Tab-separated table of C-alpha atoms in Angstrom:
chain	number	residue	atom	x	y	z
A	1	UNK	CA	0.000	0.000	0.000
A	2	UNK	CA	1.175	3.557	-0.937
A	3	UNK	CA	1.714	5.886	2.007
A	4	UNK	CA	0.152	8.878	2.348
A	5	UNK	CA	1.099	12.631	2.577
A	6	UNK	CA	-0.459	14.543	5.034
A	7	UNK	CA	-3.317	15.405	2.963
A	8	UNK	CA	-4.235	11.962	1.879
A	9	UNK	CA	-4.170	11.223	5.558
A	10	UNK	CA	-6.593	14.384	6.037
A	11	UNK	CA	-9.020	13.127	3.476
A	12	UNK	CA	-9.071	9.152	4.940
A	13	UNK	CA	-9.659	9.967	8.295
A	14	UNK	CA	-12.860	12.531	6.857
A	15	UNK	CA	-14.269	9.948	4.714
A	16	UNK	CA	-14.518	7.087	7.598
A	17	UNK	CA	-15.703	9.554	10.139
A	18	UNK	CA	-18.447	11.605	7.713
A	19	UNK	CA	-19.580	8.637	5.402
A	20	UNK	CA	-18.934	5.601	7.571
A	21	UNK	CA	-16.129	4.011	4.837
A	22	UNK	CA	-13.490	1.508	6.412
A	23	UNK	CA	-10.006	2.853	5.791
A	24	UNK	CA	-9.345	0.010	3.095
A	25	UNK	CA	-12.744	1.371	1.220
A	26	UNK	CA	-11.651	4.943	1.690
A	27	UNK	CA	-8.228	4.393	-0.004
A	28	UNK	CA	-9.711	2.638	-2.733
A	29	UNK	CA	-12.154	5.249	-3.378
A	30	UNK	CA	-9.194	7.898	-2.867
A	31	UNK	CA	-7.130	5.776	-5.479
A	32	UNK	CA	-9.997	5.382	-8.085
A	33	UNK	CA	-10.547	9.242	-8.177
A	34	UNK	CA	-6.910	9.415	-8.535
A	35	UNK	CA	-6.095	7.683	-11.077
A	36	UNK	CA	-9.135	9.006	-13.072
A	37	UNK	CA	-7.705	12.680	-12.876
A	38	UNK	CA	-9.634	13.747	-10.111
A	39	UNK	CA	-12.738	14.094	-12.745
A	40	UNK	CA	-13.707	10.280	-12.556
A	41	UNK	CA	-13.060	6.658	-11.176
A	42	UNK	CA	-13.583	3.421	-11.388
A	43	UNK	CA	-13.810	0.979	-8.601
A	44	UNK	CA	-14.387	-2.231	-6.867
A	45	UNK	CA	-14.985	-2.692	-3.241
A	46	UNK	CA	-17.948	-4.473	-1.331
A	47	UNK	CA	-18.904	-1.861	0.834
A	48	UNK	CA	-19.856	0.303	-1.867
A	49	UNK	CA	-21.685	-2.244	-4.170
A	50	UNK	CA	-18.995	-3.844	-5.735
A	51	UNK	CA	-17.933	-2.586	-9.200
A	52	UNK	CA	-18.497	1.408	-10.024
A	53	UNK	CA	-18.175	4.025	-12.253
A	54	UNK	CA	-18.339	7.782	-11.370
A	55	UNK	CA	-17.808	10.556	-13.825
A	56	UNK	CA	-17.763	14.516	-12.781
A	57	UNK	CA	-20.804	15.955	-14.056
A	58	UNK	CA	-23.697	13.469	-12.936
A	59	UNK	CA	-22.516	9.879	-14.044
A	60	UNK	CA	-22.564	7.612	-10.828
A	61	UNK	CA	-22.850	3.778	-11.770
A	62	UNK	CA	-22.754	1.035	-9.180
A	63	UNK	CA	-23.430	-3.027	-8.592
A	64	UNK	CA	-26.756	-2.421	-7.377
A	65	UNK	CA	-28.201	-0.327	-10.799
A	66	UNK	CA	-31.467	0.139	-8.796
A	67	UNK	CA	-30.319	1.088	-5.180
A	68	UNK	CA	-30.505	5.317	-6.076
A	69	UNK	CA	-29.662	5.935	-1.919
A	70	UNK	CA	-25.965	3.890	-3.094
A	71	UNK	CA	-25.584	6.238	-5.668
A	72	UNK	CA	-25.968	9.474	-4.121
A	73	UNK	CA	-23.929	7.774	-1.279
A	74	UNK	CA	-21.350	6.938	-3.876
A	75	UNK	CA	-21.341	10.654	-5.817
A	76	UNK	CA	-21.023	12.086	-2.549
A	77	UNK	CA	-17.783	10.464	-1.724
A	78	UNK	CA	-16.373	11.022	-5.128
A	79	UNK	CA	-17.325	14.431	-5.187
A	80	UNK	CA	-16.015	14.995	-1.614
A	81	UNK	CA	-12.002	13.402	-2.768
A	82	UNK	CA	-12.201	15.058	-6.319
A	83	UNK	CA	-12.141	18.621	-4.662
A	84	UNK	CA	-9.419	17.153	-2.335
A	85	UNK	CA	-7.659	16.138	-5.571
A	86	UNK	CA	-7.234	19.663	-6.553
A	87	UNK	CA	-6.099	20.937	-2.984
A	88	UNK	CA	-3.429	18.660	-2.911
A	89	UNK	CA	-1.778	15.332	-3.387
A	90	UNK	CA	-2.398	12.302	-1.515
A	91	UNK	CA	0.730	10.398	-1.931
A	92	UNK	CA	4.532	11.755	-2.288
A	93	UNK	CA	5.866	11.977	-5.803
A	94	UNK	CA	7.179	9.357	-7.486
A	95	UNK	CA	8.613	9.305	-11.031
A	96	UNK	CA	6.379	7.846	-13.573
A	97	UNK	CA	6.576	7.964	-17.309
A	98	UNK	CA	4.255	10.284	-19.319
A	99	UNK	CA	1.869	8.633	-22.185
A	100	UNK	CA	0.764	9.733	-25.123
A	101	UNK	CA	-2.759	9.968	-26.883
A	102	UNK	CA	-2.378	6.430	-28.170
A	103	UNK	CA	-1.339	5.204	-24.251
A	104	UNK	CA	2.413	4.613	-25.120
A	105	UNK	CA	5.070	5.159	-22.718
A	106	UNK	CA	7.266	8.393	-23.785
A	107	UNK	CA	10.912	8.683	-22.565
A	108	UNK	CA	12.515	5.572	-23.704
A	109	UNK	CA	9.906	3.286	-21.430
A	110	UNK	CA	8.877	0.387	-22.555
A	111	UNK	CA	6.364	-2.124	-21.449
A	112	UNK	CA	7.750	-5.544	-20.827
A	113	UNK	CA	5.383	-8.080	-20.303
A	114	UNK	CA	6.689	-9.208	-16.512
A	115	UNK	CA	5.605	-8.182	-13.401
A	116	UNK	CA	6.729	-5.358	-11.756
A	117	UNK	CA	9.298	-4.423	-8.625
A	118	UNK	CA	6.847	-3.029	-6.469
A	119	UNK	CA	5.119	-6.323	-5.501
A	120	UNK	CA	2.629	-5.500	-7.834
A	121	UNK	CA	1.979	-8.624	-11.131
A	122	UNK	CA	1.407	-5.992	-13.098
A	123	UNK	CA	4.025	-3.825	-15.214
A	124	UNK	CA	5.348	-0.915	-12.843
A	125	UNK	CA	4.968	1.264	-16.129
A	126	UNK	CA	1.330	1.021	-15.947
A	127	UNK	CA	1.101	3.488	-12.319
A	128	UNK	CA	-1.943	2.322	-10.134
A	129	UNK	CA	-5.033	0.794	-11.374
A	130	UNK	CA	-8.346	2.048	-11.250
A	131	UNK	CA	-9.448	-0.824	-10.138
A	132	UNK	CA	-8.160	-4.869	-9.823
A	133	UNK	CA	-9.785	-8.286	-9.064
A	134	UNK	CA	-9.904	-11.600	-9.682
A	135	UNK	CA	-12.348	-14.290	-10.361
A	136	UNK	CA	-11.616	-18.170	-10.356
A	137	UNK	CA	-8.184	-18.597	-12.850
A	138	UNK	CA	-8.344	-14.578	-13.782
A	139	UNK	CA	-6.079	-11.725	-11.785
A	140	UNK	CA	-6.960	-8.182	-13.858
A	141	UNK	CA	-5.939	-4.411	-13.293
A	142	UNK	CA	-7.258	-1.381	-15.313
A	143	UNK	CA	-5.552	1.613	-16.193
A	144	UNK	CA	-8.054	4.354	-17.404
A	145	UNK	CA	-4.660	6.715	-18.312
A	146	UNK	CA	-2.749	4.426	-19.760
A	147	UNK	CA	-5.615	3.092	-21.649
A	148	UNK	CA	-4.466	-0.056	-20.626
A	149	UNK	CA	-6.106	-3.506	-19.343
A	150	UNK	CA	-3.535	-5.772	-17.783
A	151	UNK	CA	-4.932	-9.951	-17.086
A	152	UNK	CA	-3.328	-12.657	-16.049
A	153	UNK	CA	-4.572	-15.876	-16.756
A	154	UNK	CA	-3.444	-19.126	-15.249
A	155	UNK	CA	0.080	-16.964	-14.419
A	156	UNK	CA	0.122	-15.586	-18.176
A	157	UNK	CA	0.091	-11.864	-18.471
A	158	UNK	CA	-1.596	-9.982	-21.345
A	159	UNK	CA	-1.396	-6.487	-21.461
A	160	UNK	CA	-4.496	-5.106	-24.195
A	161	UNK	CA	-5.434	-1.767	-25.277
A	162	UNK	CA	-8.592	-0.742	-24.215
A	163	UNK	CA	-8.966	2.435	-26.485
A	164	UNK	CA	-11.670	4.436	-25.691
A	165	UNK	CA	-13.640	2.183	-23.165
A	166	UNK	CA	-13.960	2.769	-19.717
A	167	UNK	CA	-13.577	-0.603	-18.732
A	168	UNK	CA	-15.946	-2.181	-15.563
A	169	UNK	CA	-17.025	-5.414	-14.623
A	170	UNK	CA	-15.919	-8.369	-15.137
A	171	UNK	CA	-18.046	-12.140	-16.311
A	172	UNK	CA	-17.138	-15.556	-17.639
A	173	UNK	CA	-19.658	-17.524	-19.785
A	174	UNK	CA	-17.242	-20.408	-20.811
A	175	UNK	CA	-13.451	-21.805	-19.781
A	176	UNK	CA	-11.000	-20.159	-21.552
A	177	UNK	CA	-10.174	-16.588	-22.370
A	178	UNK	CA	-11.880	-15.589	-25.413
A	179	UNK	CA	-15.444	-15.788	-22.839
A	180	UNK	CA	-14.224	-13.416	-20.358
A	181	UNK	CA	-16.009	-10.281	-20.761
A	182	UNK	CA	-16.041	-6.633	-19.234
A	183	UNK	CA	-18.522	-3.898	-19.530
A	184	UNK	CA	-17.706	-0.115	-21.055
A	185	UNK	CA	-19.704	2.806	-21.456
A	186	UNK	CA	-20.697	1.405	-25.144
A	187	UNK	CA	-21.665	-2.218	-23.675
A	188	UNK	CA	-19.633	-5.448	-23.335
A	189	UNK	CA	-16.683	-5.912	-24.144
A	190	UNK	CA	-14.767	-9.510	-25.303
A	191	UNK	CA	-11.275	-9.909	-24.117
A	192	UNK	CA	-10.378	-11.666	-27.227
A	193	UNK	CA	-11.564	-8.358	-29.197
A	194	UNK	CA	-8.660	-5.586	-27.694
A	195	UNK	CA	-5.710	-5.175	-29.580
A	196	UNK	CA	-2.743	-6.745	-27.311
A	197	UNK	CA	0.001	-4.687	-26.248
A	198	UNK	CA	3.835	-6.266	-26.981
A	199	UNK	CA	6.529	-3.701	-26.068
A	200	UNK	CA	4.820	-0.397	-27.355
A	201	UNK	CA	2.892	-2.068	-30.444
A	202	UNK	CA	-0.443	-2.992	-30.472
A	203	UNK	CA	-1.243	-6.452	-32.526
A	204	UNK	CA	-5.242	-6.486	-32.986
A	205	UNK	CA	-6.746	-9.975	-32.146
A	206	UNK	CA	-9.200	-12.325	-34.589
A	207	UNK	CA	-9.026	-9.059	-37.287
A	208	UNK	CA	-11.776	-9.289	-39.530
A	209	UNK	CA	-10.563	-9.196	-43.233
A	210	UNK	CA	-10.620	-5.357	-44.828
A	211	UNK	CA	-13.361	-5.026	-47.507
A	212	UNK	CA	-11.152	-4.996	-50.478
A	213	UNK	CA	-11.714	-1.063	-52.416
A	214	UNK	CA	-13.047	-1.129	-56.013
A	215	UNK	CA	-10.723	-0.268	-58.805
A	216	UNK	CA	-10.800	2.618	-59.996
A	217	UNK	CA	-10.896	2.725	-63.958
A	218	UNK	CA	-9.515	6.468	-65.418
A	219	UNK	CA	-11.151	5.473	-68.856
A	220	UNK	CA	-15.077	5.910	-69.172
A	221	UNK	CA	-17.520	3.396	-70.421
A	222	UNK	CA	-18.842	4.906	-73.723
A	223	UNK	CA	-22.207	6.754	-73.408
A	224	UNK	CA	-24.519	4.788	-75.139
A	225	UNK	CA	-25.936	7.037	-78.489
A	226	UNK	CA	-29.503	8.058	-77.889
A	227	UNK	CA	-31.994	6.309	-80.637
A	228	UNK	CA	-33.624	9.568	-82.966
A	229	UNK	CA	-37.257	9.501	-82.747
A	230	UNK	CA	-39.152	7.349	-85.300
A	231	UNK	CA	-41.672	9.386	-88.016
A	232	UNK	CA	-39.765	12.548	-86.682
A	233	UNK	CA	-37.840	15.076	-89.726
A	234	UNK	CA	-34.878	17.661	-89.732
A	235	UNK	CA	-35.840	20.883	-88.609
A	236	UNK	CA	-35.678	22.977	-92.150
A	237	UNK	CA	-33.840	26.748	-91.263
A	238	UNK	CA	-35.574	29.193	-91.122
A	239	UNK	CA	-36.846	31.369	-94.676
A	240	UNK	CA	-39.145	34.059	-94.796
A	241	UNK	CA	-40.301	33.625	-98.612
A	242	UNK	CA	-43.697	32.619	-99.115
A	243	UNK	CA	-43.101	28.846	-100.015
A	244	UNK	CA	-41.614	28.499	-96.718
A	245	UNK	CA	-44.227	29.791	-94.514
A	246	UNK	CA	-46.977	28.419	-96.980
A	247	UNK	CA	-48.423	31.871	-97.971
A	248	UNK	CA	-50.667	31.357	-100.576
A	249	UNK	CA	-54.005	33.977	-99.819
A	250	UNK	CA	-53.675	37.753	-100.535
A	251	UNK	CA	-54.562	37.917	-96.746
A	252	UNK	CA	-51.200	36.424	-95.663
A	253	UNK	CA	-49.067	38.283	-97.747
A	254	UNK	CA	-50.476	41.844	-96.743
A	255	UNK	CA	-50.156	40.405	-92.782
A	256	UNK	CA	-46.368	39.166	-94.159
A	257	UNK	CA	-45.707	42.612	-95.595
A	258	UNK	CA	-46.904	44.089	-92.441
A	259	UNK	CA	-44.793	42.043	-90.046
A	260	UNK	CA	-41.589	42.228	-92.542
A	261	UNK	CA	-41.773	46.461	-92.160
A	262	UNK	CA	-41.693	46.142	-88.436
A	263	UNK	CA	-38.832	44.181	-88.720
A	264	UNK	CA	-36.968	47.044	-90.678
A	265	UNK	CA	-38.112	49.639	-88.244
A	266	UNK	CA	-36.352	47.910	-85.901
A	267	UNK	CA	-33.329	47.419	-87.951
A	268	UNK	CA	-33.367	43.795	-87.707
A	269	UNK	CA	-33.782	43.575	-91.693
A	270	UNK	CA	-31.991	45.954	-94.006
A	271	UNK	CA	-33.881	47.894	-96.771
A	272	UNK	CA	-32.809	46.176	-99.736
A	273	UNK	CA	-33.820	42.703	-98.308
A	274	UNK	CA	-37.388	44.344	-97.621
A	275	UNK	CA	-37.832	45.613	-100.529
A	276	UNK	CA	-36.633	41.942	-102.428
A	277	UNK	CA	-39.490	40.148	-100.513
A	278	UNK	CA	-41.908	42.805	-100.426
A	279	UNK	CA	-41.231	41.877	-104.782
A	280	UNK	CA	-41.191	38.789	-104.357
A	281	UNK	CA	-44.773	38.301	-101.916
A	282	UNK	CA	-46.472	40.935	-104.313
A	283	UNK	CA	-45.362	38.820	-107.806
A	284	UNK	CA	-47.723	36.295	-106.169
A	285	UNK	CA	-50.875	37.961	-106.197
């Protein structure tokens, strides 16, 4: 067990006397918010229900989904050692490596797969879990931060990625470990589907096949032609003599004569081609 600063000592002795905790409950509760960034935790303890989530801003899951009095009992406690967080720190500095946004080790760490010189089974790289357990032939820690889920199974150790889940509780169905299962904010989760970690480098597990992309083809099909209309004829250009617009009655020609001056008015038609089919309409009557 980590020892305490005077602050962390502060905060355990308030959280057994106001909310009734044991000291082993308190400093797991002190521990989850901890390693959550003082804005959430993850946990596992009897006294408060078993397994937990609780997330600043409302979010309070526990064992018991029904029992709302445990959840308010649980908020308040998390609420209580997340302002503590910020006041001060509850254990004394000790180095640790810095991660990066895909959970790697920075600084030349790396993360063997062996357990680590601090009596813990898990790699010291990893810092304190959120939360640990173990159920029949199963030992696991998880590591919100780090992004990391460490198991060991009949005394093999597995270190997977967990991504984006905020990993919970933990079921079997069948022996082996592709039935374990843990629950996340998006549901459950199979072991056998997180990417292990070897070193720094993520290998996914059971990857399903990539859909293959289409190739492309630079060169067009050819548009197919569109048929011509059946019975249909060429449009004949346009002509303003009289065989043309099938003048044949005096009538026509006058109305003809009439429209062919407005057109010269307006400058559309010059005078000499006026006056050549003003001959020509009048030679027909």
């Amino acid at each position: 067990m980590d020892m305490l600063t005077d602050h962390g000592v502060a905060l355990r002795d308030m959280l057994t006397t106001r909310y009734g905790l044991s000291p082993d409950a308190a400093l797991t509760m002190m521990m989850a918010v901890h390693n959550g960034g003082g804005s959430q935790a993850q946990f596992s303890h009897p006294e408060l229900g078993g397994m937990g989530q609780w997330s600043m801003g409302g979010m309070t899951m526990v064992g018991d989904m029904f029992n709302t009095g445990l959840q308010a009992h649980v908020a308040n406690i998390c609420s209580e050692i997340s302002t503590a967080y910020y006041q001060g720190s509850f254990y004394p500095p000790r180095p640790m490596p810095t991660w990066n946004s895909q959970g790697q080790a920075q600084g030349g760490a790396s993360l063997q797969i062996q357990g680590g010189s601090f009596g813990n089974w898990w790699p010291d790289e990893l810092g304190q879990p959120s939360s640990s357990g173990a159920q029949n032939n199963l030992r696991y820690a998880i590591f919100p931060q780090a992004r990391r889920l460490a198991i060991d199974l009949n005394g093999i150790l597995t270190i997977y990625d967990t991504g984006d889940h905020m990993i919970g509780g933990v079921g079997q169905q069948q022996s082996g470990d592709a039935s374990w299962t843990f629950t996340s904010q998006f549901g459950t989760v199979y072991l056998n589907q997180l990417p292990v970690v070897i070193g720094n480098v993520t290998e996914p597990q059971n990857a399903a096949p990539q859909a293959q992309n289409p190739v492309f083809d630079p060169v067009p099909e050819p548009m197919p032609t569109p048929a011509a209309p059946q019975n249909s004829t060429p449009s004949a250009p346009y002509d303003p003599a009289p065989a043309a617009l099938g003048i044949s009655s005096a009538d026509e020609i006058f109305s003809t004569l009439e429209r062919l001056g407005a057109l010269r008015e307006k400058g559309i038609i010059l005078e000499e081609e006026f006056a050549a089919k003003k001959s020509e309409l009048l030679a027909r009557l």
